PDB file of C-alpha atoms in Angstrom:
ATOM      1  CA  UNK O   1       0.000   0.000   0.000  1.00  0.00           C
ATOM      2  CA  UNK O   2       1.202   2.969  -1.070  1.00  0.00           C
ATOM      3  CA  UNK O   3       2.392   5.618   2.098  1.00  0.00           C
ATOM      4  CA  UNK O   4       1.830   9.144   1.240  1.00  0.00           C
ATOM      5  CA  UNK O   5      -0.128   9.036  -2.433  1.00  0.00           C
ATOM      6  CA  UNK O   6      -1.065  12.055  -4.488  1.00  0.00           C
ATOM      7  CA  UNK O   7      -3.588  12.155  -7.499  1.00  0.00           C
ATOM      8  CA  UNK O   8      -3.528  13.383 -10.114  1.00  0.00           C
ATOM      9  CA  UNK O   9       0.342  12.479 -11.515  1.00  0.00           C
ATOM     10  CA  UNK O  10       0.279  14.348 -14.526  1.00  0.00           C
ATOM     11  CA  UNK O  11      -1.967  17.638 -14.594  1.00  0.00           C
ATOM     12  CA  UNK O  12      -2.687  19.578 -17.847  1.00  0.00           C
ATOM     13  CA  UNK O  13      -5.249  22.478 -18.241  1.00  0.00           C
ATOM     14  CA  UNK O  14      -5.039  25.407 -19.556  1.00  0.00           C
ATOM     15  CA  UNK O  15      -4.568  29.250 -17.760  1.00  0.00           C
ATOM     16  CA  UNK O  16      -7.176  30.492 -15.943  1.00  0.00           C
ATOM     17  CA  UNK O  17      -8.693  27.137 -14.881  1.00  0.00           C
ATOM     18  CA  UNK O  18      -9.088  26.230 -11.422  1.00  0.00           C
ATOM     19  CA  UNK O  19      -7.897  23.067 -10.518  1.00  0.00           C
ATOM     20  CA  UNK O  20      -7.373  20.701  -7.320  1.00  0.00           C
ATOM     21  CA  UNK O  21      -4.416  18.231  -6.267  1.00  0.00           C
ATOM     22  CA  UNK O  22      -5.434  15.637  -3.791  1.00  0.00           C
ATOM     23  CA  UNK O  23      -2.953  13.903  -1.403  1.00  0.00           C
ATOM     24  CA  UNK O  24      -3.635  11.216   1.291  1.00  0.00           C
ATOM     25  CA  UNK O  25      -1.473   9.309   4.219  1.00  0.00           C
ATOM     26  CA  UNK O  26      -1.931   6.112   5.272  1.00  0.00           C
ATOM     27  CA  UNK O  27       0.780   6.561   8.018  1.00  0.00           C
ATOM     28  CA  UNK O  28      -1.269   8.248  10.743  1.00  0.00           C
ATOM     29  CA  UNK O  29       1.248  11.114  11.160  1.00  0.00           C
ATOM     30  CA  UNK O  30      -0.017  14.053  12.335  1.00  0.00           C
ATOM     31  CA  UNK O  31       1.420  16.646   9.710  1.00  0.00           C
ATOM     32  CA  UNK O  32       0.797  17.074   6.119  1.00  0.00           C
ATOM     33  CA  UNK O  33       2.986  19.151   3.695  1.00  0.00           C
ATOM     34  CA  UNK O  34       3.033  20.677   0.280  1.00  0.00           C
ATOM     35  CA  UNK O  35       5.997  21.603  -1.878  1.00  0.00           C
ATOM     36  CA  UNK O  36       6.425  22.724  -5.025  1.00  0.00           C
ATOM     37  CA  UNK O  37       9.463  21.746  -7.132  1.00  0.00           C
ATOM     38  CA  UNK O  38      10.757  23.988 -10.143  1.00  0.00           C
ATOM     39  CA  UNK O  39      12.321  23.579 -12.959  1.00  0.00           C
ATOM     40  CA  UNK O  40      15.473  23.994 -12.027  1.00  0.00           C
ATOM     41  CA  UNK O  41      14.465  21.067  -9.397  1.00  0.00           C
ATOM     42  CA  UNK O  42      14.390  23.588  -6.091  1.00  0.00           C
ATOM     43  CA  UNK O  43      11.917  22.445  -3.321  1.00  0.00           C
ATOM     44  CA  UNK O  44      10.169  25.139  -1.809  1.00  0.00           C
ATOM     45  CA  UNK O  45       7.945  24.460   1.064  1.00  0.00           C
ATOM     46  CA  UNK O  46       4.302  25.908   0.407  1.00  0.00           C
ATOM     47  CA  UNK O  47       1.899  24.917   3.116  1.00  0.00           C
ATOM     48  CA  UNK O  48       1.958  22.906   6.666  1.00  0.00           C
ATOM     49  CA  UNK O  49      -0.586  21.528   8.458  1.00  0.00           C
ATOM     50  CA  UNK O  50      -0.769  19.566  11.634  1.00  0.00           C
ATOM     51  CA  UNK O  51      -4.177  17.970  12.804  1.00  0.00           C
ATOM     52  CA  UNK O  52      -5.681  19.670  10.373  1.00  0.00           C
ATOM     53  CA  UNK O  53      -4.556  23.143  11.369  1.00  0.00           C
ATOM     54  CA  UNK O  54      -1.994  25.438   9.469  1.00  0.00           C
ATOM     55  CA  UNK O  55       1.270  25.827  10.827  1.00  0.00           C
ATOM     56  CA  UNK O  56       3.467  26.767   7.840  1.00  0.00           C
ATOM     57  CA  UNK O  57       2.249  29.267   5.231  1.00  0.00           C
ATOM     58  CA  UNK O  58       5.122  30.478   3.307  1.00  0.00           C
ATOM     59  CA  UNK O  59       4.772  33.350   0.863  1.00  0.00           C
ATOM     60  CA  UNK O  60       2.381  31.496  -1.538  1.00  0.00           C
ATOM     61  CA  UNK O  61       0.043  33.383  -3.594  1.00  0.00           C
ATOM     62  CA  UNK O  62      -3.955  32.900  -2.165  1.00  0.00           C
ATOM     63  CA  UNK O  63      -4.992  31.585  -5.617  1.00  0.00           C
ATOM     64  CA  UNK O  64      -3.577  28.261  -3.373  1.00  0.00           C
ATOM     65  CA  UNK O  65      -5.659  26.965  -0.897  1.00  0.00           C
ATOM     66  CA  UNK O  66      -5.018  24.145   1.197  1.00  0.00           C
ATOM     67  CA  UNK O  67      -7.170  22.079   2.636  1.00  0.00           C
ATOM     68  CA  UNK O  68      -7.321  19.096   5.415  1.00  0.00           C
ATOM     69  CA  UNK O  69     -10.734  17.469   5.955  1.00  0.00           C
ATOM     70  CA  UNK O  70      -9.121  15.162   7.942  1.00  0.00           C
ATOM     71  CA  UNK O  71      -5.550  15.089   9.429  1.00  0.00           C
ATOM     72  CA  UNK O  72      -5.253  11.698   6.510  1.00  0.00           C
ATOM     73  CA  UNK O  73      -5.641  14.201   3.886  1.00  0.00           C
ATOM     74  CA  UNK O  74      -4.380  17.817   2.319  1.00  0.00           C
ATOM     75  CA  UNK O  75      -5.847  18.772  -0.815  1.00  0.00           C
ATOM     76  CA  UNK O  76      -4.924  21.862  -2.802  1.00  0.00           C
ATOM     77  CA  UNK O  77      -6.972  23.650  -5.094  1.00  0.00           C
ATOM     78  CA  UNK O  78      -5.507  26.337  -7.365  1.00  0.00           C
ATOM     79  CA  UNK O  79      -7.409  29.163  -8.547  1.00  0.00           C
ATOM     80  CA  UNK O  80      -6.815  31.035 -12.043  1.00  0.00           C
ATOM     81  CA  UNK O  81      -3.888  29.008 -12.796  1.00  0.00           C
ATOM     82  CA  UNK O  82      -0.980  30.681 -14.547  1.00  0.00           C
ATOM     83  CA  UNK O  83       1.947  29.723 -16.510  1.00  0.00           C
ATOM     84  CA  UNK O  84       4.286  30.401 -13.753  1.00  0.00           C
ATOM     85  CA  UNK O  85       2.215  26.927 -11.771  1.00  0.00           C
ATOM     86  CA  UNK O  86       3.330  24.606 -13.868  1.00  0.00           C
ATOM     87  CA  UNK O  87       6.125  22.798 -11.503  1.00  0.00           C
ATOM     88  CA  UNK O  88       6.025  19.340  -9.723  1.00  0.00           C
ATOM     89  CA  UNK O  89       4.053  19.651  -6.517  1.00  0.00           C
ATOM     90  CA  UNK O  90       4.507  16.866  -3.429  1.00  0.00           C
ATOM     91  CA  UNK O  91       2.855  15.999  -0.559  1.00  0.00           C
ATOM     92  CA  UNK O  92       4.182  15.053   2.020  1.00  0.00           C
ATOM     93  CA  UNK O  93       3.748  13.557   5.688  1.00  0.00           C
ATOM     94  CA  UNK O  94       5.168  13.568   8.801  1.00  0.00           C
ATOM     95  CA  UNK O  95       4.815  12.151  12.416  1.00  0.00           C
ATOM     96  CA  UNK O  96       4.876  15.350  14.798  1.00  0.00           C
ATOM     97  CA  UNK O  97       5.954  13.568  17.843  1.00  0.00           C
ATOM     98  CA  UNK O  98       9.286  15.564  18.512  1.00  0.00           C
ATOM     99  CA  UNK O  99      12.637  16.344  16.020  1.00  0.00           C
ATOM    100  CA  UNK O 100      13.583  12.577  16.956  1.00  0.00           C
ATOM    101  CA  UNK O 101      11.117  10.664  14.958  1.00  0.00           C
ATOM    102  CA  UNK O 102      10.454  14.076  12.367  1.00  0.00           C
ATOM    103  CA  UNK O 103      11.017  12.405   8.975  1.00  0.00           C
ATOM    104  CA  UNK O 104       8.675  13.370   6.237  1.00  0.00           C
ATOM    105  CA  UNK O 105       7.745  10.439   3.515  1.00  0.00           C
ATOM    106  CA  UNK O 106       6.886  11.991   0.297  1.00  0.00           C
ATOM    107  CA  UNK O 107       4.388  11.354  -2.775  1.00  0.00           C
ATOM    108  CA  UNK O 108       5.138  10.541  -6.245  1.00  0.00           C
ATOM    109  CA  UNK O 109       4.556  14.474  -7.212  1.00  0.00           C
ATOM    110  CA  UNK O 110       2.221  15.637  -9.142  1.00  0.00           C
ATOM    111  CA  UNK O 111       3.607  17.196 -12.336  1.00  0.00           C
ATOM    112  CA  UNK O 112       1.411  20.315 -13.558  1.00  0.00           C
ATOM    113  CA  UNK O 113       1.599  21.700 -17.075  1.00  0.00           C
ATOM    114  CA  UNK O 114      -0.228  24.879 -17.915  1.00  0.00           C
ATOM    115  CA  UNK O 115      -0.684  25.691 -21.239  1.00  0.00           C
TER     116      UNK O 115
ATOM    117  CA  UNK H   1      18.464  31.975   8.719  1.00  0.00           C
ATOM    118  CA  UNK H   2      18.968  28.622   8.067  1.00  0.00           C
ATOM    119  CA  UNK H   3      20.512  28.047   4.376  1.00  0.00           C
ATOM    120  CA  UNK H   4      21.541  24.557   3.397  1.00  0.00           C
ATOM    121  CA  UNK H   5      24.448  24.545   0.477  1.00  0.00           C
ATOM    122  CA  UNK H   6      25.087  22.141  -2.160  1.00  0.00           C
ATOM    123  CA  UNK H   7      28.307  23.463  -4.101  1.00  0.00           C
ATOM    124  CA  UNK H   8      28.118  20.340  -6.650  1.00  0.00           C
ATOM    125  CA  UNK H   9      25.218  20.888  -9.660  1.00  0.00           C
ATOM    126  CA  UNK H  10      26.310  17.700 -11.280  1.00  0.00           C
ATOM    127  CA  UNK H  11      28.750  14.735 -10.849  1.00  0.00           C
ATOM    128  CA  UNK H  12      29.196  12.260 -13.160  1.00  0.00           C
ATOM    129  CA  UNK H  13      31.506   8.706 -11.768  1.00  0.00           C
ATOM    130  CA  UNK H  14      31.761   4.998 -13.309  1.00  0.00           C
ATOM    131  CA  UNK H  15      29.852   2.025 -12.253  1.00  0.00           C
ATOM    132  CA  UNK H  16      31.412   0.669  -8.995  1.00  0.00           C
ATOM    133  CA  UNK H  17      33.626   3.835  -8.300  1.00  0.00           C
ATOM    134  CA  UNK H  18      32.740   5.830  -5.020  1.00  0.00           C
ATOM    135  CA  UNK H  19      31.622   9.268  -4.924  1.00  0.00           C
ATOM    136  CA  UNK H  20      31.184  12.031  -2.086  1.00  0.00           C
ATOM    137  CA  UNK H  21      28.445  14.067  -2.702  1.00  0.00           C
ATOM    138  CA  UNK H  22      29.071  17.658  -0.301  1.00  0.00           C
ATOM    139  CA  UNK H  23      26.549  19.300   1.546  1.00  0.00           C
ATOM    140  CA  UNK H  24      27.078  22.705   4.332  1.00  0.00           C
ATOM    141  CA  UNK H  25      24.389  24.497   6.108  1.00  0.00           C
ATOM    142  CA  UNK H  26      24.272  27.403   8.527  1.00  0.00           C
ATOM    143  CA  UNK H  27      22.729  27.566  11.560  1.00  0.00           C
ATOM    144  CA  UNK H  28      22.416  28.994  15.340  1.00  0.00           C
ATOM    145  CA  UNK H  29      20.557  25.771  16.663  1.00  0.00           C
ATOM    146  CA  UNK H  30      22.292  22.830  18.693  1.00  0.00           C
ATOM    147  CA  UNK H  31      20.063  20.164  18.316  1.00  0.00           C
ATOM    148  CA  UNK H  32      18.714  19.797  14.894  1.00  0.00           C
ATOM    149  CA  UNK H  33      18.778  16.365  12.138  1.00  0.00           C
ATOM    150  CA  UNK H  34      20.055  16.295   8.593  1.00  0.00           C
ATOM    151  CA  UNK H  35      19.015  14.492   5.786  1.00  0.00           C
ATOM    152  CA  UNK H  36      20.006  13.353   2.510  1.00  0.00           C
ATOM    153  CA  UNK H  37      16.876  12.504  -0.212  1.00  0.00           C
ATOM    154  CA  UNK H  38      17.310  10.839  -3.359  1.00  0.00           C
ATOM    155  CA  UNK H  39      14.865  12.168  -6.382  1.00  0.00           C
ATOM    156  CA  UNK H  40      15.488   9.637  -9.104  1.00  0.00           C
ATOM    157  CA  UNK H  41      14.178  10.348 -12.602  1.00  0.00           C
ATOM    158  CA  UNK H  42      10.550   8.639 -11.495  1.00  0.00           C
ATOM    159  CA  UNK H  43      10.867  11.558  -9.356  1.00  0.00           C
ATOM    160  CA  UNK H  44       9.892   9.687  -6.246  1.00  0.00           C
ATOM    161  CA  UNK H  45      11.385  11.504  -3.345  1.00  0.00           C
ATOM    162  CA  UNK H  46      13.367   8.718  -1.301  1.00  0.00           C
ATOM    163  CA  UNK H  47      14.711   8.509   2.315  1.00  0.00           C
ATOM    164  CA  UNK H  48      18.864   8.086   1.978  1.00  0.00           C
ATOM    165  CA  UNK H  49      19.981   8.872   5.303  1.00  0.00           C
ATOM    166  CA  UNK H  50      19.699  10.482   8.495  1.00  0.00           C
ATOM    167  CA  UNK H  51      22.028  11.613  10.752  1.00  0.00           C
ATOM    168  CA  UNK H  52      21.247  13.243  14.647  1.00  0.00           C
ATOM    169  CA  UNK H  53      23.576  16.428  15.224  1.00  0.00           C
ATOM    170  CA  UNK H  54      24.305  15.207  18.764  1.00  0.00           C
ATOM    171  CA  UNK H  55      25.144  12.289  17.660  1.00  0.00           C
ATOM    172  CA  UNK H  56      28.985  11.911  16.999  1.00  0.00           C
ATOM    173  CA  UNK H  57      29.198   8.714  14.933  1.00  0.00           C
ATOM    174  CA  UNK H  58      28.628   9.137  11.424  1.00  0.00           C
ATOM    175  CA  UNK H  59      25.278   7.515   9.854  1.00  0.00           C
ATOM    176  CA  UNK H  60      25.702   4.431   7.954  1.00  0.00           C
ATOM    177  CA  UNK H  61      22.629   2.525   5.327  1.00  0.00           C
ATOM    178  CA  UNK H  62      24.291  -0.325   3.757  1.00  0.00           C
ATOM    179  CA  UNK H  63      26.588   1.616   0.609  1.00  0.00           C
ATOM    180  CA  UNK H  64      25.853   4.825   2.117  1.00  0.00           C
ATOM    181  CA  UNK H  65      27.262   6.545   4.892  1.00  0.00           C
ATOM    182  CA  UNK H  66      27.830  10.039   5.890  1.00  0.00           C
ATOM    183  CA  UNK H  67      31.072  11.945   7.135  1.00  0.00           C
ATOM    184  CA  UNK H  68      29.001  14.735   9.732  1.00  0.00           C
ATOM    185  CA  UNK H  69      31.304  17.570  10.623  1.00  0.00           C
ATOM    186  CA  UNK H  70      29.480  19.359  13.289  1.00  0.00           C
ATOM    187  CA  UNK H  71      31.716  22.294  13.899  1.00  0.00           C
ATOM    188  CA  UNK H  72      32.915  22.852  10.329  1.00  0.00           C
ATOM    189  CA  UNK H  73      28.985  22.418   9.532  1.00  0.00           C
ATOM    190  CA  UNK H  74      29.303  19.509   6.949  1.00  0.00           C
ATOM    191  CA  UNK H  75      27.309  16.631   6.096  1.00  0.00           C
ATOM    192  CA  UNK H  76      28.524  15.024   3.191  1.00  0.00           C
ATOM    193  CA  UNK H  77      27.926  12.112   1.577  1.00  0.00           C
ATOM    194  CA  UNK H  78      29.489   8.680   0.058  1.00  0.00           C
ATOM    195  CA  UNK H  79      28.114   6.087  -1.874  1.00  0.00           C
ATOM    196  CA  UNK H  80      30.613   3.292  -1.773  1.00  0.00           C
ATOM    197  CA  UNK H  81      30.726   0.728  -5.186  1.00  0.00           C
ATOM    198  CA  UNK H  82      28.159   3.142  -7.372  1.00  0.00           C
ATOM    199  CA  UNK H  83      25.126   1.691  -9.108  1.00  0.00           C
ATOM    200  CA  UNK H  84      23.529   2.367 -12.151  1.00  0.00           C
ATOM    201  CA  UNK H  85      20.336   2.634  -9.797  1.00  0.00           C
ATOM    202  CA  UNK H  86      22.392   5.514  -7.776  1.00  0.00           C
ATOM    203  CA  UNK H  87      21.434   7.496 -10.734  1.00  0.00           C
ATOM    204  CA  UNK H  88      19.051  10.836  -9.494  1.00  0.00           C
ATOM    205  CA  UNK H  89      19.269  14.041  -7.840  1.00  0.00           C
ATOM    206  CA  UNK H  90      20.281  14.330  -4.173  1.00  0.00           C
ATOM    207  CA  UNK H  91      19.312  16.564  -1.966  1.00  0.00           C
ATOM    208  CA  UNK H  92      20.218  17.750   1.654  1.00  0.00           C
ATOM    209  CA  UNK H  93      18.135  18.757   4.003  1.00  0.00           C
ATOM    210  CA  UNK H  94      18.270  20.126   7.467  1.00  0.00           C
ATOM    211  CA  UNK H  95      15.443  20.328  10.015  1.00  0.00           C
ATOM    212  CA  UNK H  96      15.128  23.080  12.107  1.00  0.00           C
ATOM    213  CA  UNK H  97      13.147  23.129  15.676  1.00  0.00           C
ATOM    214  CA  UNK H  98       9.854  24.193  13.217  1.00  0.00           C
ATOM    215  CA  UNK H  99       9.762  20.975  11.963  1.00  0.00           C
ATOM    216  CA  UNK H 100      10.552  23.067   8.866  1.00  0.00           C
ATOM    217  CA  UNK H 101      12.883  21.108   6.335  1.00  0.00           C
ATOM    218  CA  UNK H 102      15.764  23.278   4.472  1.00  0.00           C
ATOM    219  CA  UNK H 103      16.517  22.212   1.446  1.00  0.00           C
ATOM    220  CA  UNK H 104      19.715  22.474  -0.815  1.00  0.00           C
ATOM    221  CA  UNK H 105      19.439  23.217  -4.515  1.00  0.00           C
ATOM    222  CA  UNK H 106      20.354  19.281  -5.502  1.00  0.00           C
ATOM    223  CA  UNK H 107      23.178  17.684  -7.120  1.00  0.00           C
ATOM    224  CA  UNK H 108      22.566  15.689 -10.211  1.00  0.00           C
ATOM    225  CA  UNK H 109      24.882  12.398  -9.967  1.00  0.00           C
ATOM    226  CA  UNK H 110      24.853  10.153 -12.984  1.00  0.00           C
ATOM    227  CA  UNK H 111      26.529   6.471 -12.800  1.00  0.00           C
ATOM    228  CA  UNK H 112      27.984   5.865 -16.074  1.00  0.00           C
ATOM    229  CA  UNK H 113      28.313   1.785 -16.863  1.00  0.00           C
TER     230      UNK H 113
END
């Protein structure tokens, strides 16, 4: 069974859609992440949320929303995409219980194309 | 701030050699982990190694291993008798008391047969 799994893997639409990347953890760790990944293959954290509360909210623009239903899952949903989204986005999990037993187990990426 | 360095865009070795991959970072914390990920071109994001900064001895996963220079603020690392599978992008990472993970920019290593 697959750990941390993200769908959809390959994403193409066109500008100005709104579209939504879903991401769920089998793992029962407490925090959920999302990166996105450039072209030039630098990770930049996006969002952080533990138990289904945001921690981490870099400088992102609000056309991305996270959000956790459940602390299992953290979906994103991009408004009035633009060319500048298209990237590889992860997901990613983590147990919260202290630095000791931090280590964050990633999904396959989702790879968005805007046209 | 915390910045995590990777000096090496790309490294290329033969099949079987070893190759030491560097990583430094910067930081004011004491306790804090580091990490080394492995993106291969599935571009799965892979566990390599770990390594506890209060921990003296060097981390060790089968053909990998790291040499941890606390005070000189190193972590690099070695694969031992390369693989074809070795093949991917490599990334180190340092996590600070956020839970945040730093990233470096990557290094590209390619195992030629």
């Amino acid at each position: 069974d697959t750990a941390v799994s993200q769908t959809p893997k390959y994403l193409v639409t066109q500008m100005g859609n709104d579209k939504s990347i879903k991401c769920e953890q089998n793992l029962g760790h407490d925090t959920m992440y999302w990166y996105k990944q450039d072209s030039k293959k630098f990770l930049k954290i996006m969002f952080s949320y533990n138990n289904k509360e945001l921690i981490i909210n870099e400088t992102v623009p609000n056309r991305f929303s996270p959000k956790s239903p459940d602390k299992a899952h953290l979906n994103l949903h991009i408004n009035s995409l633009e060319l500048g989204d298209s990237a590889v986005y992860f997901c990613a999990s983590s147990p919260q219980a202290g630095l000791a037993k931090n280590i964050q187990y990633f999904g396959a990426g989702t790879r968005l194309s805007v046209l | 701030a915390q910045t995590v360095t990777q000096s090496q865009p790309e490294m290329s070795v033969q099949e079987a050699e070893t190759v030491t991959l560097s990583c430094t970072y910067d930081t004011s914390e004491s306790n804090y982990y580091l990490f080394w990920y492995k993106q291969p071109p599935s571009r799965q994001m892979i566990l390599v190694i770990r390594q506890e900064a209060y921990k003296q001895q060097n981390a060790t996963e089968n053909r990998f291993s790291v040499n941890f220079q606390k005070a000189a603020k190193s972590f690099s690392l070695k694969i031992s008798d390369s693989q074809l599978g070795d093949t991917a992008m490599y990334f180190c990472a340092f996590l600070d008391s956020n839970y945040q993970l730093i990233w470096g920019a990557g290094t590209k290593l390619i195992i030629k047969p």
